[in-house]
Coordinates of C-alpha atoms in Angstrom, one line a residue:
Chain A
M245 CA 34.7 -17.9 136.6
K246 CA 30.9 -16.6 136.6
S247 CA 31.2 -14.9 140.2
L248 CA 34.6 -13.6 139.1
L249 CA 32.6 -11.8 136.1
S250 CA 30.2 -10.4 138.2
F251 CA 32.4 -9.2 140.8
H252 CA 34.3 -7.4 138.6
K253 CA 31.0 -5.6 137.3
A254 CA 30.0 -4.7 140.8
L255 CA 34.0 -3.2 141.4
V256 CA 33.3 -1.3 137.8
G257 CA 30.0 0.1 138.5
L258 CA 31.1 1.2 141.8
L259 CA 33.9 3.1 140.1
V260 CA 31.8 4.5 137.6
I261 CA 28.7 5.4 139.9
Y262 CA 31.2 6.9 142.2
L263 CA 32.8 9.3 139.3
L264 CA 29.5 10.1 138.2
I265 CA 27.4 10.9 141.2
P266 CA 29.2 14.5 141.7
L267 CA 28.8 15.8 138.5
I268 CA 24.8 14.4 138.0
G269 CA 24.5 15.5 141.2
T270 CA 25.8 19.0 140.1
F271 CA 23.3 18.8 137.2
L272 CA 20.4 18.0 139.1
F273 CA 20.8 20.6 141.6
S274 CA 21.0 22.7 138.9
I275 CA 17.5 22.0 137.7
A276 CA 15.9 21.9 141.1
G277 CA 13.2 23.3 142.1
K278 CA 13.1 22.5 146.0
W279 CA 15.2 19.7 147.0
D280 CA 16.0 18.7 150.5
H281 CA 14.9 15.9 151.9
T282 CA 14.3 13.8 149.2
I283 CA 16.5 11.6 146.7
L284 CA 15.7 13.4 143.5
P285 CA 14.1 16.7 143.2
E286 CA 10.7 17.4 143.9
S287 CA 10.5 19.9 141.4
Y288 CA 12.3 20.5 138.5
T289 CA 12.8 24.3 137.0
M290 CA 15.1 26.0 134.3
K291 CA 15.0 29.4 136.1
W292 CA 18.7 28.9 137.3
Y293 CA 20.4 28.8 134.0
I294 CA 17.4 31.6 132.8
E295 CA 19.3 34.0 135.8
L296 CA 22.4 33.0 135.0
F297 CA 22.2 34.1 131.3
Q298 CA 20.8 37.1 132.2
D299 CA 23.7 37.9 134.6
E300 CA 26.3 40.4 132.7
R301 CA 29.5 39.3 135.5
F302 CA 29.0 36.0 133.7
F303 CA 29.1 37.2 130.3
D304 CA 32.2 39.5 131.1
A305 CA 34.0 36.8 132.7
F306 CA 33.3 34.1 130.2
Q307 CA 34.5 36.7 127.8
R308 CA 37.7 37.7 129.9
T309 CA 38.0 34.2 129.8
L310 CA 37.8 33.8 125.7
F311 CA 39.8 36.8 125.4
L312 CA 42.8 35.0 127.0
I313 CA 42.4 31.5 125.5
V314 CA 42.3 33.5 121.7
M315 CA 45.4 35.1 122.5
S316 CA 47.4 33.1 124.2
V317 CA 46.6 30.1 121.9
G318 CA 46.5 32.6 119.1
L319 CA 50.6 33.8 119.9
S320 CA 51.2 30.4 120.4
I321 CA 50.7 29.0 117.4
V322 CA 51.6 32.6 115.4
I323 CA 55.2 32.0 117.5
M324 CA 55.9 28.4 117.8
L325 CA 55.0 27.0 114.1
P326 CA 57.7 29.1 112.8
T327 CA 60.4 28.0 115.7
I328 CA 59.8 24.5 115.1
F329 CA 59.3 24.6 111.6
I330 CA 62.8 26.8 111.5
I331 CA 64.2 24.5 114.0
T332 CA 63.4 21.0 112.7
V333 CA 64.2 21.8 108.8
Y334 CA 67.5 24.3 109.7
F335 CA 68.9 24.2 112.9
S336 CA 68.4 20.5 113.7
K337 CA 71.2 20.9 116.3
W338 CA 69.3 23.1 118.7
E339 CA 66.4 20.6 118.7
R340 CA 67.5 19.1 122.2
L341 CA 67.5 22.2 123.8
L342 CA 64.2 23.5 121.9
Q343 CA 62.2 19.8 124.0
A344 CA 64.2 20.8 126.9
A345 CA 62.6 24.9 126.9
A346 CA 59.2 23.0 125.5
M347 CA 59.0 20.5 127.8
L348 CA 59.8 22.3 131.5
P349 CA 56.6 23.5 132.2
Y350 CA 55.2 20.2 133.2
G351 CA 57.7 20.0 135.8
I352 CA 56.7 23.6 137.4
P353 CA 53.5 24.0 139.1
P354 CA 51.6 27.1 138.4
I355 CA 52.0 28.0 141.9
V356 CA 55.5 28.0 141.5
G357 CA 55.3 30.1 138.5
A358 CA 53.2 32.6 139.7
V359 CA 55.9 33.1 142.7
G360 CA 58.6 33.8 140.1
L361 CA 56.3 35.7 137.7
I362 CA 55.0 38.0 140.5
K363 CA 58.9 38.4 141.4
L364 CA 60.1 38.9 138.4
Y365 CA 57.1 41.7 137.3
S366 CA 56.7 43.5 140.4
N367 CA 58.4 47.0 140.1
S368 CA 59.6 46.1 136.8
L369 CA 60.3 48.5 133.9
I370 CA 58.1 46.2 132.4
P371 CA 55.1 47.2 133.5
I372 CA 52.2 44.2 133.0
A373 CA 52.4 43.1 136.7
G374 CA 48.5 42.3 138.1
T375 CA 47.1 43.1 134.5
P376 CA 45.7 40.6 131.9
W377 CA 48.9 40.5 129.6
I378 CA 51.1 38.6 132.2
L379 CA 48.7 36.2 132.4
I380 CA 48.4 35.8 128.6
G381 CA 52.4 35.1 129.2
A382 CA 52.1 32.7 131.5
Y383 CA 49.6 30.8 129.9
F384 CA 52.2 30.8 126.7
I385 CA 54.4 28.9 128.6
T386 CA 51.3 26.6 130.1
I387 CA 50.9 25.5 126.7
L388 CA 54.0 25.1 125.6
P389 CA 54.2 21.1 126.4
F390 CA 51.2 20.6 124.0
M391 CA 51.9 22.8 121.5
Y392 CA 55.7 21.7 121.1
Q393 CA 54.4 18.2 121.0
G394 CA 51.7 18.6 118.7
I395 CA 53.4 20.5 116.3
R396 CA 56.4 18.6 116.1
N397 CA 54.5 15.5 116.1
S398 CA 53.0 16.7 112.7
L399 CA 56.0 17.7 111.3
R400 CA 57.7 14.7 111.4
T401 CA 54.6 12.6 110.0
I402 CA 54.8 14.4 107.2
N403 CA 58.3 14.3 106.6
A404 CA 58.8 18.4 106.2
V405 CA 62.3 18.3 105.4
Q406 CA 62.1 16.5 102.9
L407 CA 58.9 17.7 101.4
V408 CA 60.8 21.2 102.1
D409 CA 63.5 19.7 100.2
A410 CA 61.8 18.9 97.5
A411 CA 60.1 22.3 97.3
E412 CA 62.9 24.0 97.1
L413 CA 64.6 21.7 94.2
L414 CA 61.5 22.7 92.2
G415 CA 62.0 26.3 92.7
A416 CA 59.8 27.1 95.7
T417 CA 61.1 30.0 98.1
K418 CA 61.2 28.8 102.1
F419 CA 58.4 31.1 102.9
Q420 CA 56.3 29.3 99.8
A421 CA 57.4 25.7 100.9
F422 CA 56.2 26.6 104.1
R423 CA 53.1 27.9 103.6
T424 CA 51.9 25.9 100.3
V425 CA 53.2 22.5 101.3
V426 CA 53.8 21.4 105.4
F427 CA 51.0 24.0 106.4
P428 CA 48.0 22.5 104.8
N429 CA 49.0 19.4 105.9
I430 CA 50.3 19.5 109.6
I431 CA 46.3 21.8 110.7
S432 CA 44.5 18.9 111.6
G433 CA 47.5 18.1 114.1
I434 CA 47.7 21.5 115.2
L435 CA 43.8 21.6 116.0
V436 CA 44.1 18.8 118.6
S437 CA 46.7 20.5 120.4
T438 CA 45.1 23.7 120.4
L439 CA 41.8 22.4 121.7
L440 CA 43.4 20.4 124.4
S441 CA 45.5 23.5 125.1
V442 CA 41.9 25.6 124.9
A443 CA 40.5 23.2 127.5
L444 CA 43.4 23.4 130.0
L445 CA 43.6 27.5 130.0
F446 CA 39.8 27.1 130.2
S447 CA 40.2 25.0 133.2
E448 CA 43.2 27.5 134.5
F449 CA 42.5 29.1 138.4
A450 CA 46.0 29.2 140.2
L451 CA 47.9 31.5 137.8
A452 CA 44.6 33.7 137.1
N453 CA 43.9 34.0 140.9
L454 CA 47.3 34.9 141.8
L455 CA 48.8 36.8 139.4
V456 CA 45.7 39.0 138.4
G457 CA 42.6 37.9 140.5
G458 CA 39.5 39.9 140.6
R459 CA 41.3 43.2 138.5
F460 CA 40.8 40.3 136.0
E461 CA 37.7 38.5 136.3
T462 CA 37.7 35.3 134.6
L463 CA 35.1 32.6 134.3
Q464 CA 37.2 30.7 137.0
I465 CA 37.5 33.4 139.8
F466 CA 34.2 34.3 139.0
L467 CA 33.1 30.6 140.1
A468 CA 35.3 30.8 142.9
D469 CA 34.0 33.9 144.3
K470 CA 30.2 32.8 143.3
L471 CA 31.1 28.9 145.2
N472 CA 29.2 30.6 148.8
S473 CA 26.7 32.4 147.3
S474 CA 23.5 30.7 145.5
G475 CA 24.2 27.1 145.1
H476 CA 22.1 26.5 142.5
L477 CA 23.1 29.0 140.6
T478 CA 26.8 27.6 141.3
S479 CA 25.4 24.7 140.1
A480 CA 24.1 26.3 136.7
I481 CA 27.5 27.8 136.0
V482 CA 29.2 24.6 136.9
I483 CA 27.5 22.7 134.6
T484 CA 27.8 25.6 131.9
Y485 CA 31.1 25.5 132.3
Y486 CA 31.8 21.2 132.5
S487 CA 29.6 21.0 128.5
V488 CA 32.3 23.4 126.8
I489 CA 35.0 21.2 128.2
L490 CA 32.9 18.0 127.6
L491 CA 32.6 19.5 123.8
L492 CA 36.2 20.7 123.5
T493 CA 37.7 17.3 124.3
G494 CA 34.9 15.2 122.6
T495 CA 36.3 16.9 119.6
V496 CA 39.9 16.5 120.1
L497 CA 38.5 12.4 120.5
K498 CA 36.7 13.0 117.6
L499 CA 39.3 14.5 115.2
T500 CA 41.7 12.4 116.8
F501 CA 40.1 9.0 115.4
K502 CA 39.3 10.8 112.2
N503 CA 43.0 11.5 111.5
E504 CA 43.7 7.7 111.5
K505 CA 44.2 6.8 107.8
N506 CA 43.6 3.3 108.7
P507 CA 40.1 3.1 109.8
A508 CA 39.8 -1.1 109.7
G509 CA 41.2 -2.7 112.5
K510 CA 43.2 -1.6 115.7
K511 CA 40.4 0.9 117.3
K512 CA 41.2 -0.4 120.7
N513 CA 44.7 0.8 120.1
R514 CA 43.7 4.2 118.7
V515 CA 41.6 4.9 121.9
L516 CA 44.3 3.7 124.3
S517 CA 47.5 5.2 122.5
L518 CA 45.0 8.2 122.4
L519 CA 44.2 8.0 126.2
R520 CA 47.4 7.8 127.1
K521 CA 48.7 10.5 125.4
Q522 CA 46.6 13.1 126.4
S523 CA 46.4 11.7 130.1
R524 CA 50.3 12.4 129.7
D525 CA 49.8 15.5 127.7
K526 CA 47.8 17.1 130.3
K527 CA 49.4 16.6 133.2
F528 CA 53.4 16.2 133.9
A529 CA 55.4 13.7 132.3
L530 CA 59.0 15.1 131.7
E531 CA 59.6 13.2 129.1
G532 CA 58.7 13.5 125.1
E533 CA 57.5 10.8 122.9
N534 CA 61.1 9.9 121.7
S535 CA 63.3 11.0 125.1
Chain B
M278 CA 77.3 31.4 100.1
R279 CA 76.7 35.0 101.4
K280 CA 73.3 34.7 100.8
I281 CA 72.8 31.6 103.1
K282 CA 74.6 33.3 105.2
K283 CA 71.9 36.3 105.0
Q284 CA 69.2 34.0 105.3
K285 CA 70.4 31.9 108.5
I286 CA 70.5 35.8 110.1
Y287 CA 66.2 35.8 108.8
L288 CA 65.4 32.9 110.1
L289 CA 67.4 33.6 113.5
A290 CA 65.7 36.6 113.8
L291 CA 62.2 34.9 113.4
L292 CA 63.3 32.8 116.4
L293 CA 63.5 35.6 118.4
P294 CA 59.8 36.1 119.9
F295 CA 59.9 32.4 121.0
I296 CA 63.4 33.0 122.7
L297 CA 62.0 36.4 124.5
F298 CA 58.7 34.5 125.8
V299 CA 61.0 31.9 127.5
I300 CA 63.3 34.0 128.9
G301 CA 60.0 36.7 129.7
F302 CA 57.5 34.1 131.4
E303 CA 59.8 30.6 131.9
I304 CA 63.1 30.7 132.3
G305 CA 63.3 34.4 133.9
P306 CA 60.9 34.0 136.8
L307 CA 62.6 30.6 137.8
A308 CA 65.6 32.3 138.1
A309 CA 64.2 35.3 140.4
M310 CA 62.3 32.7 142.2
I311 CA 65.9 31.2 143.1
K312 CA 67.6 34.2 143.4
N313 CA 65.2 35.7 145.5
S314 CA 65.2 32.6 147.6
F315 CA 68.6 33.6 148.7
Y316 CA 67.5 36.8 150.4
A317 CA 66.4 38.4 153.6
D318 CA 63.3 40.0 153.9
D319 CA 64.7 43.1 153.1
G320 CA 65.8 42.2 149.8
I321 CA 69.3 43.2 149.9
Q322 CA 71.2 41.1 152.4
V323 CA 72.3 37.6 150.3
T324 CA 71.2 34.7 153.2
I325 CA 70.4 31.1 153.1
N326 CA 68.0 32.6 156.5
Q327 CA 65.2 31.6 154.5
Y328 CA 65.6 27.9 154.4
L329 CA 66.6 27.7 157.8
T330 CA 63.5 29.7 158.8
I331 CA 61.4 27.3 157.1
F332 CA 63.0 23.8 158.7
K333 CA 63.2 25.8 162.3
S334 CA 59.3 27.0 162.3
D335 CA 56.5 24.3 163.3
F336 CA 54.1 26.0 161.2
Y337 CA 56.1 26.1 158.0
M338 CA 57.3 22.4 158.4
K339 CA 53.9 21.3 159.5
A340 CA 52.4 22.2 155.9
I341 CA 55.1 20.5 154.2
Q342 CA 54.3 17.9 156.2
N343 CA 50.4 18.1 155.6
S344 CA 51.3 18.4 151.7
L345 CA 53.7 15.3 151.9
V346 CA 51.0 13.3 154.1
I347 CA 47.9 14.1 151.7
S348 CA 49.8 13.6 148.5
L349 CA 51.2 10.4 150.3
I350 CA 47.8 8.8 151.2
S351 CA 45.4 10.1 148.4
A352 CA 48.5 9.2 146.0
V353 CA 48.4 5.4 147.6
I354 CA 44.9 5.1 147.7
S355 CA 44.4 5.8 144.2
V356 CA 46.9 4.0 142.6
I357 CA 45.8 0.4 144.8
T358 CA 42.0 1.6 143.3
A359 CA 43.3 2.0 139.7
V360 CA 45.7 -1.3 139.9
I361 CA 42.5 -3.1 141.0
A362 CA 40.1 -1.2 138.6
A363 CA 41.7 -1.4 135.7
Y364 CA 42.2 -5.1 136.1
S365 CA 38.1 -5.7 136.5
I366 CA 38.2 -3.1 133.3
T367 CA 40.4 -5.5 131.5
K368 CA 37.4 -8.5 132.0
F369 CA 34.9 -6.6 129.7
S370 CA 34.7 -6.6 125.9
Q371 CA 36.1 -3.9 124.4
K372 CA 33.1 -1.9 123.0
I373 CA 32.8 -1.5 127.1
Q374 CA 35.9 -1.0 128.1
N375 CA 36.6 2.1 126.1
R376 CA 33.8 3.6 127.0
L377 CA 34.6 2.8 130.5
L378 CA 38.0 4.6 129.4
M379 CA 35.9 7.4 128.4
I380 CA 34.2 7.9 131.1
T381 CA 37.4 7.9 133.4
N382 CA 39.0 10.3 130.6
M383 CA 36.1 12.5 130.9
T384 CA 35.9 13.2 134.7
S385 CA 39.3 13.6 134.9
N386 CA 38.4 16.9 133.5
F387 CA 36.9 17.8 136.3
E388 CA 38.6 19.2 138.9
G389 CA 40.0 22.1 140.5
I390 CA 37.5 25.1 141.6
P391 CA 34.1 22.9 140.4
L392 CA 34.8 19.8 141.6
S393 CA 35.2 21.3 145.2
F394 CA 32.2 23.4 144.8
S395 CA 30.2 19.8 143.7
Y396 CA 31.8 17.9 147.1
I397 CA 30.5 21.0 148.7
I398 CA 26.7 21.0 147.4
L399 CA 26.9 16.9 147.9
L400 CA 28.7 16.8 151.5
G401 CA 28.8 20.2 153.1
N402 CA 27.4 21.7 156.0
N403 CA 24.4 22.0 154.0
G404 CA 24.9 19.4 150.9
L405 CA 22.2 17.0 149.9
F406 CA 23.7 13.5 151.1
T407 CA 24.8 15.6 154.6
L408 CA 20.9 16.6 154.8
L409 CA 19.4 13.6 154.1
F410 CA 21.3 11.3 156.0
A411 CA 20.7 13.4 158.7
K412 CA 16.5 13.3 157.8
M413 CA 17.5 9.1 157.7
G414 CA 18.4 9.0 160.9
L415 CA 21.9 8.0 159.7
D416 CA 24.9 9.3 161.4
V417 CA 27.4 8.0 159.2
F418 CA 28.0 11.8 158.1
A419 CA 27.4 13.7 161.6
D420 CA 31.1 13.7 162.7
F421 CA 32.4 14.1 158.5
N422 CA 33.4 17.3 158.1
L423 CA 34.1 18.3 154.5
Y424 CA 36.1 21.3 155.1
S425 CA 38.9 19.6 157.2
W426 CA 41.5 17.0 156.8
T427 CA 39.4 14.1 155.6
G428 CA 37.4 16.3 153.2
L429 CA 40.4 17.0 151.4
I430 CA 41.8 13.5 151.2
L431 CA 38.2 12.5 149.9
V432 CA 38.3 15.6 147.2
Y433 CA 42.2 14.5 145.9
I434 CA 41.1 10.8 145.7
Y435 CA 38.4 11.7 143.3
F436 CA 40.7 13.6 141.9
Q437 CA 43.6 11.2 141.0
I438 CA 41.6 7.9 140.5
P439 CA 40.7 8.7 136.7
L440 CA 44.0 9.6 136.0
A441 CA 45.7 6.7 137.9
V442 CA 43.1 4.2 135.9
M443 CA 44.1 6.4 132.7
L444 CA 48.1 5.5 133.3
I445 CA 47.7 1.9 134.8
Y446 CA 45.5 0.4 132.1
P447 CA 47.4 0.6 129.2
S448 CA 50.1 -1.7 131.0
Y449 CA 47.4 -4.9 131.3
Q450 CA 48.2 -5.1 127.7
G451 CA 51.9 -5.9 128.3
I452 CA 50.5 -9.0 130.3
K453 CA 50.0 -11.5 127.6
K454 CA 47.2 -14.2 127.9
Q455 CA 50.0 -16.4 126.6
W456 CA 52.5 -15.4 130.0
K457 CA 49.5 -17.1 131.9
E458 CA 49.2 -19.9 129.7
A459 CA 52.6 -20.7 129.7
S460 CA 53.0 -20.0 134.3
S461 CA 50.0 -22.6 134.3
L462 CA 51.3 -25.2 131.7
L463 CA 54.5 -25.3 134.1
G464 CA 52.0 -26.0 136.8
G465 CA 52.1 -22.1 138.1
S466 CA 48.6 -21.4 140.2
K467 CA 47.2 -17.7 139.7
F468 CA 48.7 -16.7 143.3
S469 CA 51.9 -17.7 141.6
F470 CA 51.4 -15.9 138.2
W471 CA 50.6 -12.6 139.6
H472 CA 53.4 -13.1 142.5
R473 CA 56.3 -13.7 140.3
I474 CA 55.0 -12.7 136.6
G475 CA 52.6 -10.3 137.1
I476 CA 53.0 -7.7 139.5
P477 CA 57.1 -7.4 138.8
V478 CA 55.8 -6.4 135.1
L479 CA 53.1 -4.2 136.5
L480 CA 55.6 -2.9 138.7
P481 CA 57.2 0.0 137.3
S482 CA 54.6 1.4 136.2
I483 CA 52.3 1.6 139.7
V484 CA 55.7 3.3 140.7
G485 CA 55.9 5.6 137.8
T486 CA 52.0 6.6 138.0
F487 CA 52.4 6.7 141.9
S488 CA 55.0 9.2 141.6
I489 CA 52.8 11.5 139.0
L490 CA 49.6 11.2 141.5
F491 CA 51.9 12.5 144.0
A492 CA 53.3 15.2 142.2
N493 CA 49.9 15.9 141.2
A494 CA 49.0 16.4 144.5
M495 CA 51.3 18.3 146.0
G496 CA 51.1 20.7 143.1
A497 CA 47.2 20.8 143.6
Y498 CA 46.2 24.5 144.5
A499 CA 42.5 25.2 143.2
T500 CA 40.9 22.0 144.7
A501 CA 42.2 23.3 148.4
Y502 CA 41.9 26.8 147.9
A503 CA 38.5 26.2 147.0
L504 CA 37.5 23.9 149.8
V505 CA 39.6 24.8 152.7
G506 CA 40.4 28.3 152.0
S507 CA 43.3 29.7 153.9
N508 CA 42.1 27.8 156.9
Y509 CA 43.8 24.5 156.2
N510 CA 48.1 24.7 156.4
L511 CA 48.9 23.0 153.0
L512 CA 52.9 24.2 151.1
S513 CA 50.6 25.8 148.1
L514 CA 48.2 27.5 149.8
Q515 CA 51.3 29.0 151.9
I516 CA 53.2 29.9 149.0
A517 CA 50.3 31.6 147.7
S518 CA 49.5 33.8 150.8
L519 CA 53.2 34.5 151.0
V520 CA 53.5 36.0 147.6
A521 CA 50.1 37.2 146.6
S522 CA 47.9 37.8 149.9
D523 CA 46.7 41.2 150.9
V524 CA 48.7 40.5 154.8
A525 CA 51.8 39.8 155.7
L526 CA 53.5 39.4 152.3
K527 CA 57.0 37.9 152.6
P528 CA 58.6 37.3 148.7
Q529 CA 61.6 35.8 149.9
L530 CA 60.2 33.4 152.0
G531 CA 57.5 32.5 149.4
S532 CA 60.0 32.1 147.1
A533 CA 62.4 29.6 149.3
M534 CA 59.4 27.9 149.5
G535 CA 58.3 27.8 146.3
V536 CA 62.0 26.5 145.5
L537 CA 61.1 23.3 147.5
L538 CA 58.0 22.3 145.9
A539 CA 59.6 22.7 143.0
V540 CA 62.7 20.8 143.5
T541 CA 60.0 18.2 145.3
M542 CA 57.8 17.7 141.9
I543 CA 60.7 17.5 139.5
G544 CA 62.5 14.9 141.8
A545 CA 59.0 13.0 141.3
L546 CA 58.5 13.4 137.7
W547 CA 62.5 12.4 137.6
F548 CA 61.8 9.1 139.1
N549 CA 59.0 8.7 137.2
E550 CA 60.8 8.7 134.3
Q551 CA 63.5 6.8 135.5
M552 CA 60.5 3.9 136.4
M553 CA 59.5 4.4 132.5
R554 CA 62.5 3.8 131.3
R555 CA 62.3 0.5 133.1
I556 CA 59.6 -0.5 131.5
R557 CA 61.1 0.1 128.3
R558 CA 64.3 -2.4 128.6
D559 CA 62.1 -4.7 130.5
L560 CA 59.5 -5.1 127.5
R561 CA 60.8 -4.2 124.6

């Protein structure tokens, strides 16, 4: 029995090392001064980070990425909240249709989406080809499955339909019911899917490269361009970028824990369902929770 | 009555932006791509020649074949690794299990361009390991070329494994301790337990995970782009160069290949859903 456990330990240890080596390697490389024939760097320096943070191109790229994210995630919230709310509360017969439209992007890889978008908007009456605006539209669709699931599940958890009925019975208008009863109760649920969307768009490359490319240099495109120049500097970009991603996903994990109403007990199941949900959300699974 | 009707119209009007976005950026592009794939290069004549071209061309068939092979191999290796690793993970205390899952979750976010870069500085021509091993006189990496087929598979496997572990690990929770006890009480060996109970219970989730990984690799673009650029013949890279490169644009042909890719992906994901249904029926 004992030897079996050490076998499992060795195996998991190997897996963890395998998974972490590229990250650790990149991190060390980003703070290494001289490093060419030893296992660990011979000297350490922060100069790559200093150089990076003085690089205007990096900040411009960062800003463009932020602009795209804020616009598309913002639009998504502003549009999807009322849409899902109205459909669940007033037109529930259309729910399946909404679900199908919202989940379809899971099955379409960005490369395929890009082919259609290029075709549709080249020489079209709407002159958005090659501009950031087409990317915002494409990103709106990319994050649709997350936002849809997040918002719909939050609405279900708080029994939005009954809440609105009650509010209307007490004399509130629909808008009041939405603004003062429903909205405050689902913010936290939306926050999680928002952060997940932000993380997803942060690492989006295919659509950005194919639809806009160098004309609107995002962080990922900047990184791809730097790939063959100074390795240390690029490492610093990768680590900076990855820190942002970690911060986002870390916050998601924390928030989800906090939202759990019963802190005592099944920690295991919480982590489990969370991880499962995340991995499902992140990659494509065609189904919603109830389909 | 009239008031309610009027209200409904207002509500419908609020749905308009969503409908416009879905048409403009989801359904519209898909329809445009499908339609475009049935046109000749001049964009006027309706034909199925684009599909015929793909199936007759050695070059494009090779691209499809390469994509299929790389996706199959990386998915098989990752699923096998994940089945074993996830089982090992279940042997640890709850706290460590959670921590291990955090690590897989964390590393699953490391993909695309940053991941390729990381592999380049570790195993590329002037990579740390490449130089280190050369200096130590070990020529394990002497014949290894990251910017090739083996390199691609290596990187694909790296981004598939964390995902596979996260997808397979939960299904081990479905195997109850009591089943093992019952099996051994009835005289079953450890082998016969896994052979007759364990593996059959896990199978739908293994196959489902496999199809997700397969689709994931088929659609992958950024990783391959960063690692091999257009030097390697992959379906996703070919589509990209047909619709958005500086030379030789052939949007109709690109559309036809896009349709093929989408069909493959949706097929794989549909298969996954069928498998998921099976789990639910069997276990609940």
